[in-house]
mmCIF file of C-alpha atoms in Angstrom:
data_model
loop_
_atom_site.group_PDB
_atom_site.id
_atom_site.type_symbol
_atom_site.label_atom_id
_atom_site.label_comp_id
_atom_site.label_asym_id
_atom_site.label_seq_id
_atom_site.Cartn_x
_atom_site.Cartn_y
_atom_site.Cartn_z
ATOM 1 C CA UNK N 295 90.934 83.276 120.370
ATOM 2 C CA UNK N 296 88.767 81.327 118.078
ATOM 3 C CA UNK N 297 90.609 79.048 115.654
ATOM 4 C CA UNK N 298 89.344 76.821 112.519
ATOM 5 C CA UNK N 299 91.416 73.758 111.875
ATOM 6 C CA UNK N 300 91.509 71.947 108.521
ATOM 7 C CA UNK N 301 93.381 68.842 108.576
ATOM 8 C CA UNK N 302 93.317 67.689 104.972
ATOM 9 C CA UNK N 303 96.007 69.864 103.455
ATOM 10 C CA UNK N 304 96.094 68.237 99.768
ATOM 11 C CA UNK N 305 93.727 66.067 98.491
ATOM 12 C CA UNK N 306 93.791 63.880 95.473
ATOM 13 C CA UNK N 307 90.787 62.660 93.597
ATOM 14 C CA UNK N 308 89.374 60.618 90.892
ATOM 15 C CA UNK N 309 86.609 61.706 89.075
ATOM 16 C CA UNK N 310 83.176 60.539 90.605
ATOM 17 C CA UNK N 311 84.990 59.547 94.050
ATOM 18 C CA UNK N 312 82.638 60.927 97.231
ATOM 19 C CA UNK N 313 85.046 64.074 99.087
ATOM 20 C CA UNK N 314 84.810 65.136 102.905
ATOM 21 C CA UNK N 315 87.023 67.813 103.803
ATOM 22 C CA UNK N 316 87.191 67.995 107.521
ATOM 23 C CA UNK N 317 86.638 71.331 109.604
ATOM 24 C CA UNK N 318 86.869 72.074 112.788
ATOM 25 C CA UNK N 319 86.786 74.869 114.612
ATOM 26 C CA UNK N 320 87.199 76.027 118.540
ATOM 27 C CA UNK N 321 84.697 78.020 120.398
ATOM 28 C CA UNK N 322 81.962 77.355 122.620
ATOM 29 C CA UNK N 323 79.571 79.838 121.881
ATOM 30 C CA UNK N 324 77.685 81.116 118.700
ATOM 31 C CA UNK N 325 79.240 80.618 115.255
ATOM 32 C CA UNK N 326 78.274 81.274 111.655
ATOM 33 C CA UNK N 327 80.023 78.788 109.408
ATOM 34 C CA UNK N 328 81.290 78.870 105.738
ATOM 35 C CA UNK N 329 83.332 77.295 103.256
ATOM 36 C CA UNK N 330 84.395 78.885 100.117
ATOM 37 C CA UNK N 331 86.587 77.906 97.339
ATOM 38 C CA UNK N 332 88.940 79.415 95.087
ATOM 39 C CA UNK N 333 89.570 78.459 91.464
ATOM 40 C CA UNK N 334 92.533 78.594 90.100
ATOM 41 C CA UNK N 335 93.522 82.183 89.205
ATOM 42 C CA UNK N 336 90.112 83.169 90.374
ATOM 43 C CA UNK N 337 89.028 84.929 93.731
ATOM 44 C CA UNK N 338 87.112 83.321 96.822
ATOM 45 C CA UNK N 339 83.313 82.278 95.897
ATOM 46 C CA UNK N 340 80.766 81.329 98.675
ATOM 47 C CA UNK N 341 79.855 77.841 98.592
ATOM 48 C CA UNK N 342 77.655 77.664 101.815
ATOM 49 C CA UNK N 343 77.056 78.986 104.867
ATOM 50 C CA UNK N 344 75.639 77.966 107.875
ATOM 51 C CA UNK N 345 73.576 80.217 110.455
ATOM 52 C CA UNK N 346 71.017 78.404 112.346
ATOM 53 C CA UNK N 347 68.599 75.575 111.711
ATOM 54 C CA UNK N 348 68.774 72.642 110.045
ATOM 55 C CA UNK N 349 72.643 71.684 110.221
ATOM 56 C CA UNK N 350 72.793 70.210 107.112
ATOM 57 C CA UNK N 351 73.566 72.291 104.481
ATOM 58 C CA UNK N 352 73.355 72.457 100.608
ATOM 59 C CA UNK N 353 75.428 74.593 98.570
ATOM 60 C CA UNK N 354 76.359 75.399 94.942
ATOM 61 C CA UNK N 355 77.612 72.884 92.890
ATOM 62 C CA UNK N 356 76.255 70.338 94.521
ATOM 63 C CA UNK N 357 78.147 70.348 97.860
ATOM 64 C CA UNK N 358 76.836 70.276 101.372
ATOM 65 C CA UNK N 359 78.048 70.497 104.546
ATOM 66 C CA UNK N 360 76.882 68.757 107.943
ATOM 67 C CA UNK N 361 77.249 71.075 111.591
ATOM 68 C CA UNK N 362 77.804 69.041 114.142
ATOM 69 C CA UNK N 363 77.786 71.027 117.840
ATOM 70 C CA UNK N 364 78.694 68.378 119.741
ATOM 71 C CA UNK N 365 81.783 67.794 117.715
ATOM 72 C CA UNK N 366 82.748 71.624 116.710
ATOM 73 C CA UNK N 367 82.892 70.119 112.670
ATOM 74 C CA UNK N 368 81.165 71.917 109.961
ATOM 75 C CA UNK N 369 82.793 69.230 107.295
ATOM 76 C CA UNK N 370 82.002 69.700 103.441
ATOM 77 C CA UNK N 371 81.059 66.901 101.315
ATOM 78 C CA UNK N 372 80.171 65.908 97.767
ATOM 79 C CA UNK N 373 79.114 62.277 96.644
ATOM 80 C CA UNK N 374 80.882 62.582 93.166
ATOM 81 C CA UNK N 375 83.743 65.071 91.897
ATOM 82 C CA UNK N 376 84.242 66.425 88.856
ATOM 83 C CA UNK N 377 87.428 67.680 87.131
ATOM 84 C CA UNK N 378 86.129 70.872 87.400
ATOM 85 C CA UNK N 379 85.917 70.631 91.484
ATOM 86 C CA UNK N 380 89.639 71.184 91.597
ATOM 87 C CA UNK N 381 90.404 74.232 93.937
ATOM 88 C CA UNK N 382 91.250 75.213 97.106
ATOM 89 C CA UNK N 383 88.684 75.196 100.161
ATOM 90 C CA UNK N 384 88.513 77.101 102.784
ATOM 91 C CA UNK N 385 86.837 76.607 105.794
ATOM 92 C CA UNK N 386 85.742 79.746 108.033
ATOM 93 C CA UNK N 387 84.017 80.914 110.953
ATOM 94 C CA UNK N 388 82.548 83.624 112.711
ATOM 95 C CA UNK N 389 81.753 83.852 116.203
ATOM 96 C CA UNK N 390 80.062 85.789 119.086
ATOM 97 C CA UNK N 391 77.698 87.538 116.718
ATOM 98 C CA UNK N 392 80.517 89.682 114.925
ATOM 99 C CA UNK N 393 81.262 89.752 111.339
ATOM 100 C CA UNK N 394 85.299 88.821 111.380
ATOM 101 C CA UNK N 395 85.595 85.558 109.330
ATOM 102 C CA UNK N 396 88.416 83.373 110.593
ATOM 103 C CA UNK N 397 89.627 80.722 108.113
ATOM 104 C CA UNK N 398 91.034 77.261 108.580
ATOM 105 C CA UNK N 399 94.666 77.176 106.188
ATOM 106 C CA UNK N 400 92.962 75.596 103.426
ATOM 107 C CA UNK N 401 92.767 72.372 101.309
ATOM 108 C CA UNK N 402 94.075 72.064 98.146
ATOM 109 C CA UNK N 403 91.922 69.476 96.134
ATOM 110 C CA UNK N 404 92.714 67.523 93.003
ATOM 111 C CA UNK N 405 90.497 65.813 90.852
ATOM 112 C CA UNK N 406 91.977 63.691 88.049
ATOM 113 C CA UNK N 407 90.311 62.506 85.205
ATOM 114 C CA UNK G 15 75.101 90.177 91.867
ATOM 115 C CA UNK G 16 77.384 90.484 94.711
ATOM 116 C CA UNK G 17 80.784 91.589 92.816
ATOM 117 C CA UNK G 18 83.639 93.118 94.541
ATOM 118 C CA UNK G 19 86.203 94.324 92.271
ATOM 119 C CA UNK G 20 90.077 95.184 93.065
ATOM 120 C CA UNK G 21 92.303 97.641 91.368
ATOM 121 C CA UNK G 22 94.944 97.194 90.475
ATOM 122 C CA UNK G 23 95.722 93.460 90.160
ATOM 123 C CA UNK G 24 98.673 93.427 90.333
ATOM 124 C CA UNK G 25 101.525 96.075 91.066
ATOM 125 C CA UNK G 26 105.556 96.641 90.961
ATOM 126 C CA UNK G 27 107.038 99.266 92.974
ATOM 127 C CA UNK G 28 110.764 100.058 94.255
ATOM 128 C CA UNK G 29 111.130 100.065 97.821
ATOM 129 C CA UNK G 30 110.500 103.197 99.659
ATOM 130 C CA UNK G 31 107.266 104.056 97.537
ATOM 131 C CA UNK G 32 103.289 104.026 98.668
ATOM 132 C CA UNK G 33 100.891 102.273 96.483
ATOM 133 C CA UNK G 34 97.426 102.158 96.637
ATOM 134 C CA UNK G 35 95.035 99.315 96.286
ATOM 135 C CA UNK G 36 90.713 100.087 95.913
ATOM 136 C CA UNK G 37 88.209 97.991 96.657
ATOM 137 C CA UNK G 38 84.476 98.602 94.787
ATOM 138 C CA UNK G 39 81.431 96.733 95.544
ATOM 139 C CA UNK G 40 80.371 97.125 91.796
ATOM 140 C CA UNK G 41 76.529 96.303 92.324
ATOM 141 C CA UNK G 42 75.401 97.097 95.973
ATOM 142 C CA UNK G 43 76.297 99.026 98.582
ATOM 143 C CA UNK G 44 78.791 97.913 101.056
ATOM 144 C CA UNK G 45 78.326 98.787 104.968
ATOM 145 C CA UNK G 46 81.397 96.940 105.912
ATOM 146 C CA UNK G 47 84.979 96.041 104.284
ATOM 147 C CA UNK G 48 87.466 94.071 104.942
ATOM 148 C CA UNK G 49 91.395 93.689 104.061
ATOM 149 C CA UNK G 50 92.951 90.582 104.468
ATOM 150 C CA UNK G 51 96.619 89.365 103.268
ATOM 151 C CA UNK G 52 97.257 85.851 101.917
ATOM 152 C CA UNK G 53 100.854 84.482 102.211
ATOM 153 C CA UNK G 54 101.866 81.634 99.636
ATOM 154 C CA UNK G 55 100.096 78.454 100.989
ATOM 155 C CA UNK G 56 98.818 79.792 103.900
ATOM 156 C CA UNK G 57 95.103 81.072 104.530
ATOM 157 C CA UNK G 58 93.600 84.855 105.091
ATOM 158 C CA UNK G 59 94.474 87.030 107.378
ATOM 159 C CA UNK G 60 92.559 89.459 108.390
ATOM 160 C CA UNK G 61 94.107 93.011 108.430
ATOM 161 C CA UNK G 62 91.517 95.418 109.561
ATOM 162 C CA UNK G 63 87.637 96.274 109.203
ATOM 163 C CA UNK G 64 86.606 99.311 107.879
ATOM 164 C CA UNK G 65 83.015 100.809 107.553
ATOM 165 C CA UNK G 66 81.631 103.774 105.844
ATOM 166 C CA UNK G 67 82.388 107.024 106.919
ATOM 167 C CA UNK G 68 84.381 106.125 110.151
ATOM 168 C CA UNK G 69 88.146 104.787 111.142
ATOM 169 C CA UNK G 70 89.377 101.510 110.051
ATOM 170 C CA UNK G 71 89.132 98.483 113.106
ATOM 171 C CA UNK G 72 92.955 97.047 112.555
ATOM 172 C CA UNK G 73 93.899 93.672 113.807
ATOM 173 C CA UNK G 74 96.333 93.244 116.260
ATOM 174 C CA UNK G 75 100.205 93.324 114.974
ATOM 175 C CA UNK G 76 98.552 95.374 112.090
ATOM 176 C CA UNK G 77 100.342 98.800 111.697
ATOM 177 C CA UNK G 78 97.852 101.367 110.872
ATOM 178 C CA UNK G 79 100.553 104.118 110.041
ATOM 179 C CA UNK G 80 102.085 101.543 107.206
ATOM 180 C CA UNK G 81 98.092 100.205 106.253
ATOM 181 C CA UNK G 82 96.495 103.298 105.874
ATOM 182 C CA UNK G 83 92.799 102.243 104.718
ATOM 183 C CA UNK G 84 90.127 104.846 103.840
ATOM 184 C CA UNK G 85 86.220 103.958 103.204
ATOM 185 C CA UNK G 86 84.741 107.348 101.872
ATOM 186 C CA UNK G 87 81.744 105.911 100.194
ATOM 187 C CA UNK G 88 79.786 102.854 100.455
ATOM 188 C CA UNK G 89 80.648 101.519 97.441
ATOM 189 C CA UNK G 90 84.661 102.377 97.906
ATOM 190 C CA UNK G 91 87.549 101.826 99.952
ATOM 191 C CA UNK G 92 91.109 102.468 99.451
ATOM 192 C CA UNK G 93 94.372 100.517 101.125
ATOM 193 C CA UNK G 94 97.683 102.343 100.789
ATOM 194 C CA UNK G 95 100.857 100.452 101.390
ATOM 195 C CA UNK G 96 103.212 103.703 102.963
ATOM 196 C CA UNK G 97 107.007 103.452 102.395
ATOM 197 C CA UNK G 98 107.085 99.630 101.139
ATOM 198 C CA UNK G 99 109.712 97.119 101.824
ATOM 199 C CA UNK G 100 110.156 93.852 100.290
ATOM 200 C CA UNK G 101 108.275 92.226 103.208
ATOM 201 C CA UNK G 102 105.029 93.686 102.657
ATOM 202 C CA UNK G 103 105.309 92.226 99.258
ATOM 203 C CA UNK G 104 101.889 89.744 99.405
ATOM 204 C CA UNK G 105 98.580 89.117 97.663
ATOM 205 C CA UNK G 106 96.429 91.336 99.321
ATOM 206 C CA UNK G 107 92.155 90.881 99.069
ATOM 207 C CA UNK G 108 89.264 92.825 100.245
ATOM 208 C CA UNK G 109 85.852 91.782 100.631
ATOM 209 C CA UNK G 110 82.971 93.518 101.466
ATOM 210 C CA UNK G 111 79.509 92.646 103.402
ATOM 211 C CA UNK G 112 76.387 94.225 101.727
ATOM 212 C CA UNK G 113 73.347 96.110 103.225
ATOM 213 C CA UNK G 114 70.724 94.103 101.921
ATOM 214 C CA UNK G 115 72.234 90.834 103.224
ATOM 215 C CA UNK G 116 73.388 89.477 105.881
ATOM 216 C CA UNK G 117 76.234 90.905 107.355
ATOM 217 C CA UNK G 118 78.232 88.038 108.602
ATOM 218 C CA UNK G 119 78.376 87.304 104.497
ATOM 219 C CA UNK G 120 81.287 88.483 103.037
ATOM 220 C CA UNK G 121 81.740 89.089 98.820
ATOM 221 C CA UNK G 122 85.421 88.953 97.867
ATOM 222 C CA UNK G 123 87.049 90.511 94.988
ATOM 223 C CA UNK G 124 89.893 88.779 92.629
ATOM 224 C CA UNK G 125 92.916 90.363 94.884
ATOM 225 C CA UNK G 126 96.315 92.422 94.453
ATOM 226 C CA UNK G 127 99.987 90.655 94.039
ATOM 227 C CA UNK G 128 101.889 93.215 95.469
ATOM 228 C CA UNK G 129 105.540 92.998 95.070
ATOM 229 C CA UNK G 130 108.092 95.013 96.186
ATOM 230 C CA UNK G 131 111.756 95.007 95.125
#
């Protein structure tokens, strides 16, 4: 069965430092790829997706994430954070051409001021 | 656009006792839901899949006699806890993919703490 690894469980931050939150997932065939974050006391919001074509890809809020086949990594990035970034990401995937979302365990990130 | 909304938000009940938890795609029409259950600090898991009109998909371990999911309209569907124990007690979320996007896209509303005593 598929599986989507995130390896950065907390993460702490200054504002303005660059974040990559690391994602990996296992399966060899066709995958869909998200992250999405979750605010404190707030639900799950789509921050990207990827489906095909160009494998970098720009989200809300000024993230982006690069897919990288040869590496099974769909990592999520942003050159500066802002207090307001602070939230947990989640990392999914779908594969085979279904629509069940797998997601990674999550990574708590902390930006201080 | 795109909101999924969850009733109630949170819920008490003794052990022993059903409760039921809806899902509404307020502002488009869902053709597929989904149920998932989030333990503290740990990520989504899916439950089951449920479309329009036809039984509920449920994940393996699931227990569809103690999930009992219902998706009567496109815009609606229902999970009911049966005979609760303090185990099932968990945040539970639904999400739903829309019609006029792409499926593999999934909307998720705010979630219900369930807690059983």
């Amino acid at each position: 069965a598929q599986s989507v690894s995130q390896h950065n469980h907390h993460v702490i931050l200054s504002e303005a430092a660059s974040l990559e939150l690391g994602c990996n997932y296992s399966y060899g065939g066709t995958v869909n790829l998200f992250w999405y974050v979750q605010y404190p006391g707030q639900h799950l919001q789509l921050l990207l997706k990827y489906f095909s074509g160009d494998p970098l890809v720009k989200g809300i809020k000024g993230f982006e994430a690069e897919f990288i086949k040869s590496k099974f990594s769909f990592n999520l990035r942003k050159p500066s954070v802002q207090w307001s970034d602070t939230a947990e990401y989640f990392c999914a995937v779908i594969t085979g051409g279904g629509n069940k979302l797998t997601f990674g365990t999550g990574t708590q990130l902390k930006v201080e001021l | 656009g795109a909101v999924v909304s969850q009733h109630p938000s949170r819920v008490i009940c003794k052990s022993g006792t059903s409760v039921k938890i809806e899902c509404r795609s307020l502002d488009f029409q869902a053709t597929t839901m989904f149920w998932y259950r989030q333990f503290p600090k740990q990520s989504l898991m899916l439950m089951a899949t449920s479309n329009e009109g036809s039984k509920a998909t449920y994940e393996q371990g699931v227990e569809k006699d103690k999930f009992l999911i219902n998706h009567a309209s496109l815009t609606l569907s229902t999970l009911t806890v049966t005979s609760a124990h303090p185990e099932d007690s968990s945040f539970y979320i639904c999400s739903a993919s829309s019609l006029a996007d792409r499926r593999e896209t999934q909307y998720f509303g705010p979630g219900t703490r369930l807690l059983v005593l």
